[in-house]
Every structure is written in structure tokens, then in C-alpha cells.
Coordinates of C-alpha atoms in Angstrom, one line a residue:
Chain G
X867 CA -21.4 -39.7 1.2
X868 CA -24.9 -40.8 1.3
X869 CA -24.7 -41.4 5.1
X870 CA -23.4 -37.9 5.6
X871 CA -26.2 -36.3 3.7
X872 CA -29.0 -38.6 4.8
X873 CA -30.4 -36.4 7.6
X874 CA -30.4 -33.4 5.2
X875 CA -32.2 -35.5 2.6
X876 CA -34.8 -36.5 5.2
X877 CA -35.4 -32.8 6.0
X878 CA -35.5 -31.9 2.4
X879 CA -38.1 -34.6 1.7
X880 CA -40.2 -33.5 4.6
X881 CA -40.1 -29.9 3.5
X882 CA -41.1 -30.9 -0.1
X883 CA -43.9 -33.1 1.2
X884 CA -45.2 -30.2 3.4
X885 CA -45.1 -27.7 0.6
X886 CA -47.4 -29.9 -1.5
X887 CA -45.7 -28.7 -4.7
X888 CA -45.0 -32.2 -6.0
X889 CA -48.0 -34.5 -6.5
X890 CA -46.3 -37.7 -5.6
X891 CA -43.8 -39.0 -3.0
X892 CA -40.1 -38.1 -3.6
X893 CA -38.6 -40.8 -1.4
X894 CA -37.4 -42.6 -4.6
X895 CA -34.7 -39.9 -4.9
X896 CA -33.2 -40.8 -1.6
X897 CA -33.2 -44.5 -2.4
X898 CA -31.5 -43.8 -5.7
X899 CA -28.8 -41.7 -4.2
X900 CA -27.0 -44.8 -2.9
X901 CA -26.7 -46.0 -6.5
X902 CA -24.6 -43.0 -7.6
X903 CA -21.1 -44.0 -8.6
X904 CA -19.0 -42.8 -5.6
X905 CA -16.3 -41.2 -7.8
X906 CA -18.8 -39.1 -9.6
X907 CA -18.5 -35.4 -9.4
X908 CA -19.2 -32.3 -11.4
X909 CA -16.7 -29.6 -12.1
X910 CA -17.1 -26.1 -10.9
X911 CA -17.2 -25.0 -14.5
X912 CA -19.9 -25.6 -17.1
X913 CA -19.2 -28.2 -19.7
X914 CA -22.1 -26.9 -21.8
X915 CA -20.7 -23.4 -21.8
X916 CA -17.3 -24.6 -23.0
X917 CA -19.0 -26.6 -25.8
X918 CA -21.0 -23.5 -26.8
X919 CA -18.0 -21.2 -26.9
X920 CA -15.5 -23.5 -28.6
X921 CA -17.5 -25.9 -30.8
X922 CA -20.5 -23.9 -31.9
X923 CA -18.8 -21.0 -33.6
X924 CA -16.8 -23.6 -35.6
X925 CA -20.0 -25.5 -36.6
X926 CA -21.4 -22.2 -37.8
X927 CA -18.4 -21.8 -40.1
X928 CA -19.1 -25.3 -41.5
X929 CA -16.4 -27.3 -39.7
X930 CA -17.1 -30.8 -38.6
X931 CA -17.7 -31.7 -34.9
X932 CA -14.8 -34.2 -35.1
X933 CA -12.3 -31.5 -36.2
X934 CA -13.4 -29.4 -33.2
X935 CA -13.1 -32.0 -30.5
X936 CA -9.4 -31.4 -29.8
X937 CA -10.2 -27.7 -29.2
X938 CA -13.0 -28.7 -26.9
X939 CA -10.8 -30.9 -24.9
X940 CA -8.1 -28.3 -24.7
X941 CA -10.5 -25.7 -23.4
X942 CA -12.0 -28.1 -20.8
X943 CA -8.5 -28.8 -19.5
X944 CA -7.7 -25.1 -19.3
X945 CA -10.9 -24.3 -17.5
X946 CA -10.3 -27.2 -15.1
X947 CA -6.8 -26.1 -14.4
X948 CA -7.9 -22.5 -13.9
X949 CA -10.4 -23.7 -11.3
X950 CA -7.6 -25.6 -9.5
X951 CA -8.2 -29.1 -10.7
X952 CA -5.3 -31.5 -11.4
X953 CA -5.9 -32.9 -14.9
X954 CA -4.3 -36.3 -15.6
X955 CA -4.2 -37.4 -19.2
Chain B
X294 CA -5.1 35.7 -9.6
X295 CA -4.4 38.8 -11.6
X296 CA -2.1 41.5 -10.3
X297 CA -3.2 44.3 -12.6
X298 CA -7.0 44.0 -12.1
X299 CA -8.0 45.2 -8.7
X300 CA -9.9 48.2 -7.4
X301 CA -10.1 49.6 -3.9
X302 CA -13.9 49.2 -3.7
X303 CA -14.0 45.5 -4.4
X304 CA -11.2 44.8 -1.9
X305 CA -13.2 46.4 0.9
X306 CA -16.4 44.7 0.0
X307 CA -14.9 41.3 -0.6
X308 CA -14.4 39.6 2.8
X309 CA -18.1 39.2 3.7
X310 CA -19.3 38.2 0.3
X311 CA -16.4 35.8 -0.3
X312 CA -16.8 34.0 3.0
X313 CA -20.5 33.5 2.3
X314 CA -19.7 32.3 -1.2
X315 CA -17.0 30.0 0.0
X316 CA -19.3 28.6 2.6
X317 CA -21.9 27.8 0.0
X318 CA -19.1 26.4 -2.2
X319 CA -17.9 24.1 0.6
X320 CA -21.5 22.9 1.2
X321 CA -21.9 22.0 -2.4
X322 CA -18.5 20.3 -2.7
X323 CA -19.0 18.5 0.7
X324 CA -21.9 16.5 -0.6
X325 CA -19.9 15.4 -3.6
X326 CA -16.8 14.6 -1.5
X327 CA -18.8 12.4 0.9
X328 CA -20.2 10.4 -2.0
X329 CA -16.8 10.3 -3.7
X330 CA -15.3 8.9 -0.5
X331 CA -18.1 6.4 0.1
X332 CA -18.4 5.0 -3.4
X333 CA -15.1 5.9 -5.0
X334 CA -12.2 6.2 -2.6
X335 CA -13.1 3.6 0.0
X336 CA -14.0 0.8 -2.6
X337 CA -10.7 1.6 -4.4
X338 CA -8.7 1.3 -1.2
X339 CA -10.6 -1.9 -0.4
X340 CA -9.8 -3.3 -3.8
X341 CA -6.1 -2.4 -3.4
X342 CA -6.1 -4.1 0.0
X343 CA -7.7 -7.2 -1.6
X344 CA -5.3 -7.2 -4.5
X345 CA -2.3 -7.6 -2.2
X346 CA -3.7 -10.1 0.3
X347 CA -5.0 -13.7 0.1
X348 CA -8.4 -15.0 1.3
X349 CA -7.1 -15.1 4.8
X350 CA -6.0 -11.5 4.8
X351 CA -2.3 -12.2 4.8
X352 CA 0.0 -10.1 2.6
X353 CA 0.9 -11.9 -0.6
X354 CA 2.9 -9.3 -2.6
X355 CA 2.2 -9.5 -6.3
X356 CA 1.1 -13.1 -6.3
X357 CA -2.5 -12.3 -7.2
X358 CA -1.3 -10.3 -10.1
X359 CA 0.9 -13.1 -11.3
X360 CA -1.8 -15.7 -10.9
X361 CA -4.3 -13.7 -12.9
X362 CA -1.9 -12.8 -15.6
X363 CA -1.1 -16.5 -16.0
X364 CA -4.7 -17.4 -16.4
X365 CA -5.3 -18.7 -19.9
X366 CA -8.0 -16.2 -20.6
X367 CA -6.0 -13.1 -19.6
X368 CA -4.0 -12.4 -22.7
X369 CA -7.0 -13.0 -25.0
X370 CA -9.2 -10.6 -23.0
X371 CA -6.5 -8.0 -22.9
X372 CA -6.2 -8.3 -26.7
X373 CA -10.0 -8.1 -27.1
X374 CA -10.2 -5.0 -25.0
X375 CA -7.3 -3.3 -26.7
X376 CA -8.8 -3.9 -30.2
X377 CA -12.2 -2.7 -28.9
X378 CA -10.7 0.4 -27.5
X379 CA -9.0 1.3 -30.8
X380 CA -12.3 0.9 -32.7
X381 CA -14.3 2.7 -30.0
X382 CA -12.1 5.7 -29.5
X383 CA -11.4 6.2 -33.2
X384 CA -15.1 6.0 -34.1
X385 CA -16.0 8.2 -31.2
X386 CA -13.4 11.0 -32.0
X387 CA -14.0 11.0 -35.8
X388 CA -17.8 10.6 -35.9
X389 CA -18.7 12.7 -32.9
X390 CA -16.6 15.6 -34.0
X391 CA -17.9 15.4 -37.6
X392 CA -21.5 15.0 -36.6
X393 CA -21.3 17.9 -34.1
X394 CA -19.7 20.1 -36.8
X395 CA -22.5 19.2 -39.2
X396 CA -25.1 19.9 -36.6
X397 CA -23.5 23.2 -35.8
X398 CA -23.5 24.2 -39.5
X399 CA -27.2 23.5 -39.7
X400 CA -27.3 26.2 -37.1
X401 CA -30.4 26.4 -34.8
X402 CA -33.2 25.6 -37.2
X403 CA -35.9 23.0 -36.4
X404 CA -33.8 20.5 -38.4
X405 CA -30.9 20.9 -35.9
X406 CA -33.2 20.6 -32.9
X407 CA -34.7 17.4 -34.3
X408 CA -31.3 15.9 -35.0
X409 CA -30.0 16.9 -31.6
X410 CA -33.0 15.1 -30.0
X411 CA -32.6 12.0 -32.2
X412 CA -28.8 11.8 -31.4
X413 CA -29.5 12.0 -27.7
X414 CA -32.4 9.5 -27.4
X415 CA -30.3 6.3 -27.4
X416 CA -28.2 7.8 -24.6
X417 CA -31.3 8.2 -22.5
X418 CA -31.9 4.4 -22.4
X419 CA -30.2 2.5 -19.7
X420 CA -27.1 0.6 -20.9
X421 CA -28.5 -2.9 -20.7
X422 CA -31.7 -2.0 -22.5
X423 CA -29.9 -0.6 -25.5
X424 CA -27.8 -3.7 -25.7
X425 CA -31.0 -5.8 -25.7
X426 CA -32.3 -3.6 -28.6
X427 CA -29.1 -4.5 -30.5
X428 CA -29.4 -8.2 -29.8
X429 CA -32.7 -8.0 -31.7
X430 CA -31.3 -5.8 -34.4
X431 CA -28.5 -8.3 -35.0
X432 CA -30.6 -11.5 -35.1
X433 CA -31.6 -12.0 -38.8
X434 CA -34.7 -14.0 -37.8
X435 CA -36.3 -11.0 -35.9
X436 CA -34.3 -8.0 -37.0
X437 CA -36.1 -5.0 -38.6
X438 CA -33.1 -4.7 -40.9
X439 CA -32.8 -8.4 -41.6
X440 CA -32.7 -7.7 -45.4
X441 CA -29.5 -5.6 -44.8
X442 CA -28.0 -8.5 -42.7
X443 CA -28.9 -11.0 -45.4
X444 CA -27.3 -8.7 -48.1
X445 CA -24.1 -8.7 -46.0
X446 CA -24.2 -12.5 -46.0
X447 CA -25.5 -13.1 -42.4
X448 CA -28.4 -15.6 -42.3
X449 CA -28.3 -16.7 -38.7
X450 CA -27.5 -15.0 -35.4
X451 CA -24.6 -17.4 -35.1
X452 CA -23.0 -16.0 -38.2
X453 CA -23.4 -12.4 -37.0
X454 CA -21.7 -13.1 -33.7
X455 CA -18.7 -15.0 -35.2
X456 CA -15.6 -14.3 -33.0
X457 CA -14.0 -12.0 -35.5
X458 CA -17.0 -9.7 -35.6
X459 CA -17.3 -9.0 -31.9
X460 CA -15.1 -6.0 -31.5
X461 CA -16.9 -4.2 -34.3
X462 CA -20.3 -5.2 -33.0
X463 CA -19.5 -3.9 -29.5
X464 CA -18.2 -0.7 -31.0
X465 CA -21.4 -0.2 -32.9
X466 CA -23.5 -0.9 -29.8
X467 CA -21.4 1.4 -27.6
X468 CA -21.4 4.2 -30.2
X469 CA -25.1 4.1 -30.7
X470 CA -25.6 4.2 -26.9
X471 CA -22.9 6.6 -25.9
X472 CA -22.1 9.0 -28.8
X473 CA -25.3 11.0 -28.7
X474 CA -24.5 12.6 -25.4
X475 CA -21.1 13.5 -26.6
X476 CA -22.4 15.0 -29.8
X477 CA -24.6 17.3 -27.7
X478 CA -21.7 18.2 -25.5
X479 CA -19.5 19.0 -28.5
X480 CA -22.3 21.0 -30.1
X481 CA -22.4 23.1 -26.9
X482 CA -18.7 23.6 -27.0
X483 CA -18.9 24.7 -30.6
X484 CA -21.6 27.2 -29.6
X485 CA -19.1 28.5 -27.1
X486 CA -16.5 29.5 -29.7
X487 CA -16.7 33.3 -29.7
X488 CA -18.6 34.7 -32.7
X489 CA -15.8 37.2 -33.5
X490 CA -13.3 34.3 -34.0
X491 CA -15.7 32.6 -36.5
X492 CA -16.3 36.0 -38.2
X493 CA -12.6 36.6 -38.5
X494 CA -12.1 33.3 -40.1
X495 CA -14.9 34.1 -42.6
X496 CA -13.4 37.5 -43.4
X497 CA -10.0 35.9 -43.9
X498 CA -11.7 33.8 -46.6
X499 CA -11.7 30.4 -44.8
X500 CA -14.2 28.0 -46.3
X501 CA -16.3 25.6 -44.2
X502 CA -13.6 22.9 -44.3
X503 CA -10.8 25.2 -43.3
X504 CA -12.9 26.8 -40.5
X505 CA -13.6 23.4 -39.1
X506 CA -10.0 22.0 -39.4
X507 CA -8.1 25.2 -38.4
X508 CA -10.4 27.0 -36.0
X509 CA -13.2 24.8 -34.6
X510 CA -11.4 21.5 -34.0
X511 CA -8.3 23.1 -32.3
X512 CA -10.7 25.0 -30.0
X513 CA -12.6 21.8 -29.3
X514 CA -9.3 20.0 -28.3
X515 CA -9.9 20.1 -24.6
X516 CA -13.4 18.7 -25.0
X517 CA -12.1 15.9 -27.3
X518 CA -9.4 15.1 -24.7
X519 CA -12.0 15.0 -22.0
X520 CA -14.2 12.7 -24.1
X521 CA -11.2 10.4 -24.8
X522 CA -10.3 10.1 -21.2
X523 CA -13.8 9.2 -20.1
X524 CA -14.4 7.0 -23.1
X525 CA -11.1 5.1 -22.5
X526 CA -12.0 4.5 -18.8
X527 CA -15.5 3.4 -19.8
X528 CA -14.3 1.2 -22.7
X529 CA -11.6 -0.5 -20.7
X530 CA -14.3 -1.6 -18.4
X531 CA -16.3 -3.2 -21.2
X532 CA -18.7 -5.6 -19.5
X533 CA -22.5 -5.2 -20.2
X534 CA -22.3 -5.8 -24.0
X535 CA -20.3 -9.1 -24.0
X536 CA -22.0 -10.4 -20.9
X537 CA -25.5 -9.9 -22.2
X538 CA -24.4 -11.3 -25.6
X539 CA -23.1 -14.4 -23.9
X540 CA -26.4 -14.9 -22.1
X541 CA -28.4 -14.2 -25.2
X542 CA -26.3 -16.6 -27.3
X543 CA -26.2 -19.3 -24.7
X544 CA -22.5 -18.8 -24.2
X545 CA -21.6 -19.1 -27.9
X546 CA -20.0 -15.6 -28.0
X547 CA -18.9 -13.0 -25.5
X548 CA -18.0 -15.3 -22.6
X549 CA -14.7 -14.2 -21.0
X550 CA -14.4 -11.6 -23.7
X551 CA -13.2 -8.6 -21.6
X552 CA -11.0 -8.1 -18.6
X553 CA -13.9 -7.0 -16.6
X554 CA -15.8 -10.2 -17.3
X555 CA -12.7 -12.0 -16.2
X556 CA -12.8 -10.2 -12.9
X557 CA -16.4 -11.2 -12.6
X558 CA -15.5 -14.8 -13.3
X559 CA -12.7 -14.7 -10.7
X560 CA -15.0 -13.2 -8.1
X561 CA -18.2 -15.1 -8.6
X562 CA -17.3 -18.3 -10.4
X563 CA -13.9 -19.2 -9.1
X564 CA -14.3 -17.6 -5.6
X565 CA -11.1 -15.7 -6.0
X566 CA -12.0 -12.1 -4.9
X567 CA -8.4 -11.3 -4.5
X568 CA -7.5 -12.1 -8.1
X569 CA -10.6 -10.1 -9.3
X570 CA -9.3 -7.2 -7.2
X571 CA -5.9 -7.5 -8.8
X572 CA -7.3 -7.2 -12.3
X573 CA -9.5 -4.3 -11.3
X574 CA -6.5 -2.5 -9.9
X575 CA -4.6 -3.0 -13.1
X576 CA -7.5 -1.5 -15.1
X577 CA -7.5 1.4 -12.7
X578 CA -3.8 2.0 -13.1
X579 CA -4.0 1.8 -16.9
X580 CA -6.9 4.2 -17.1
X581 CA -5.3 6.7 -14.7
X582 CA -2.0 6.6 -16.6
X583 CA -3.7 7.2 -19.9
X584 CA -5.7 10.0 -18.4
X585 CA -2.5 11.4 -16.9
X586 CA -0.7 11.3 -20.3
X587 CA -3.6 13.0 -22.0
X588 CA -4.0 15.7 -19.4
X589 CA -0.2 16.4 -19.3
X590 CA 0.1 16.5 -23.1
X591 CA -2.9 18.6 -23.8
X592 CA -2.5 21.2 -21.1
X593 CA -6.0 20.2 -20.0
X594 CA -6.0 22.3 -16.8
X595 CA -4.3 25.3 -18.3
X596 CA -6.4 28.4 -18.2
X597 CA -7.3 29.8 -21.6

């Protein structure tokens, strides 16, 4: 994955350096990219938005976070499936 | 098209005048028809094409409709929109007619002019702006009526926008935004009721209540039907209010609330334009059917 995006990363770093927006060198980001767990990925849907919509109204009503966790999980699974992910439990 | 009313003179003079008039008519209508085709008919046809095909353009039958109906948010949004429509249409019909009748009873004094102006002002704001006004109104920390909200037991924005309150909140916002224009329209319609009809009612000893119930409201029927048709179509497309609320509340309330938001999600979050088109087509069919029923039942196009 890192090999595939390496040329793009070089271009991006060059463009950032040329723009002068950041004060220091950003090459550390490219070095760090090889340390990312290879199975890591982010869903197309926003976890934070699901938390906000399912857990926060319950908190406002005085429920505990723990009691709302099943609803949170349920909603995440539903959003994942709606976006075409296979969810294994 | 009356058979009894015709005179020789008008028949002779008609051809030139009529053809000039009809040319002018055609010119006026042509502009509208062009815009209607460009921004109404073609997009609709395009949406119908999308609804029955997949991303590659292959015909898929009703599979887009099935997929979207099976989505876990579909039934909820449908219920939300249905509840909102009940609140919205009831409040519109009852309060607009009552306020227009009151306005009409005040006749044309300065009071009436002031009220007409006040009713109309919110309608002059663009939709999104008036929703923003309400987001401030409904947040107890910044609201000018925070004492009222506190009295009702709401101490935080989160409490105001609890899931159970949303249909009512959207109705209040939509009413505040949209009702003024309709009150002015109804007021105009009330002014169009012939004076002799009103006088006859008065001579027959009808009081204000009876005049309103037995004379004015029946004569407003077509206007009310017209309002309900447009309000239904507008209400079924509920989008701006919940969408802005979901942004303002960081997603706590209003996300995936209405069917139109669901189409937006399908199109721009899930990259499923065809599913979005399918839901849009369903909304179109429902709105057209309701309009059809109302038009047929009310004799909307019958000449008086």
C-alpha cells in the first residue's frame, strides 16, 4: 500500500514544501506511513455521527453510556451493511 | 363556450383580435413551457430513467425500489414524514383559514394592513435563513424566549431537540416560514367573495361564526384544496429543516429524518444515484396521486 502511494506522497510533499504553508519539513509523515497497520481502514460512514445520533439523545434523557452501547453497536452494523460492508460478529 | 351569448358584431370583429391575442398568449406560455421542460419535465424523465437502471445504465426493473425500501432507515423516515405531514397540513388548514377570516373581519383598517405585513415578513426570508432563526430561538442558552423554554422544562438545546419533539418543531418552523404567504392568498380570496352574498347572509341573520362556517369557508374550498396540494408536495419533500438541524446539533438530531434526506444520503454518501432516483420517483408518484385525489374530489377545475 505504501509502495503504491509513495510517488503520490512525494508529489504531495513537494507541493506542500513549495507552498510554504507549513513551517517545518513534513517528510516524517511519509516515514510514518509504513508503520500503519496494514488491515487498518475507515468506513465510508461516520462513527462520530452515529454516536451523536444514537447515544447523545439518550444521555440527554439521563441514561447511562453503558446502557446505550448495544444501540450504538446495532446502528453501526446497520450503517455498515447499508454501505455494502459484510459485518462479522 | 356559451351558446346563448353571441352577437353578430362580435363574431365579425373576432378573428383579427383573437389571433393577435392568442399569439400573445402563446408567447407568454412558451417561456413558461420552455422552463418547465428544462427544469421540470427533463429532470423528472432523467430521474425515472435512473430509477429503473443501475450505475452501468442497464435496465434493472424494480430492484432500486426494493433495495431502498429495504434500507433500515426507510421505514423510519417514511413514518417521520407522514407524522410531519399530518401536523403540517392540519396546522396550515386550521390556522391559515382562521387567521385569514380574522384578518378579513378587521376589514381594511391600518390594523389589518399591519397584520398582513407582519404575517408575510417571515415568508420573504429564504428558507434556510428562517430555519437558522429558529435554531437560535430553540436553543435555551441564546434564545430570546429562553424563559419560555425554561418554563416548559427545556434547559439545553439537547432537551429541545429530543427525537419525540422533532415533528412538532419542524411544523412550527415550516408554519412560521410558509403560512404568511397563504394567509395573504386566503385574504385575497375572501375579498373576492361577492359583496351581495355576504350582505344576503347578514340580512338572513347569520352571525360572524355562521357566515364564516356556512358562506366563507365553503367559498374558500378551492383555495384550501390548492393550498393542501402544494403544501403536501412541499411537506413530503421535507429537507432543509432536518438537514440544518443535524448540522447545527452535530448530528444529534435530524440526520436521516426525512425521505428526501435519505435520497441525499443515497446520492452523495453512498454513491447510489439510482437508489436516490427511486425514492424521488416514489415521492413524485405519492404527491401526484394525492393531488389527483384532491382535484377529482373537490371539482377543482370545474367552472363556477
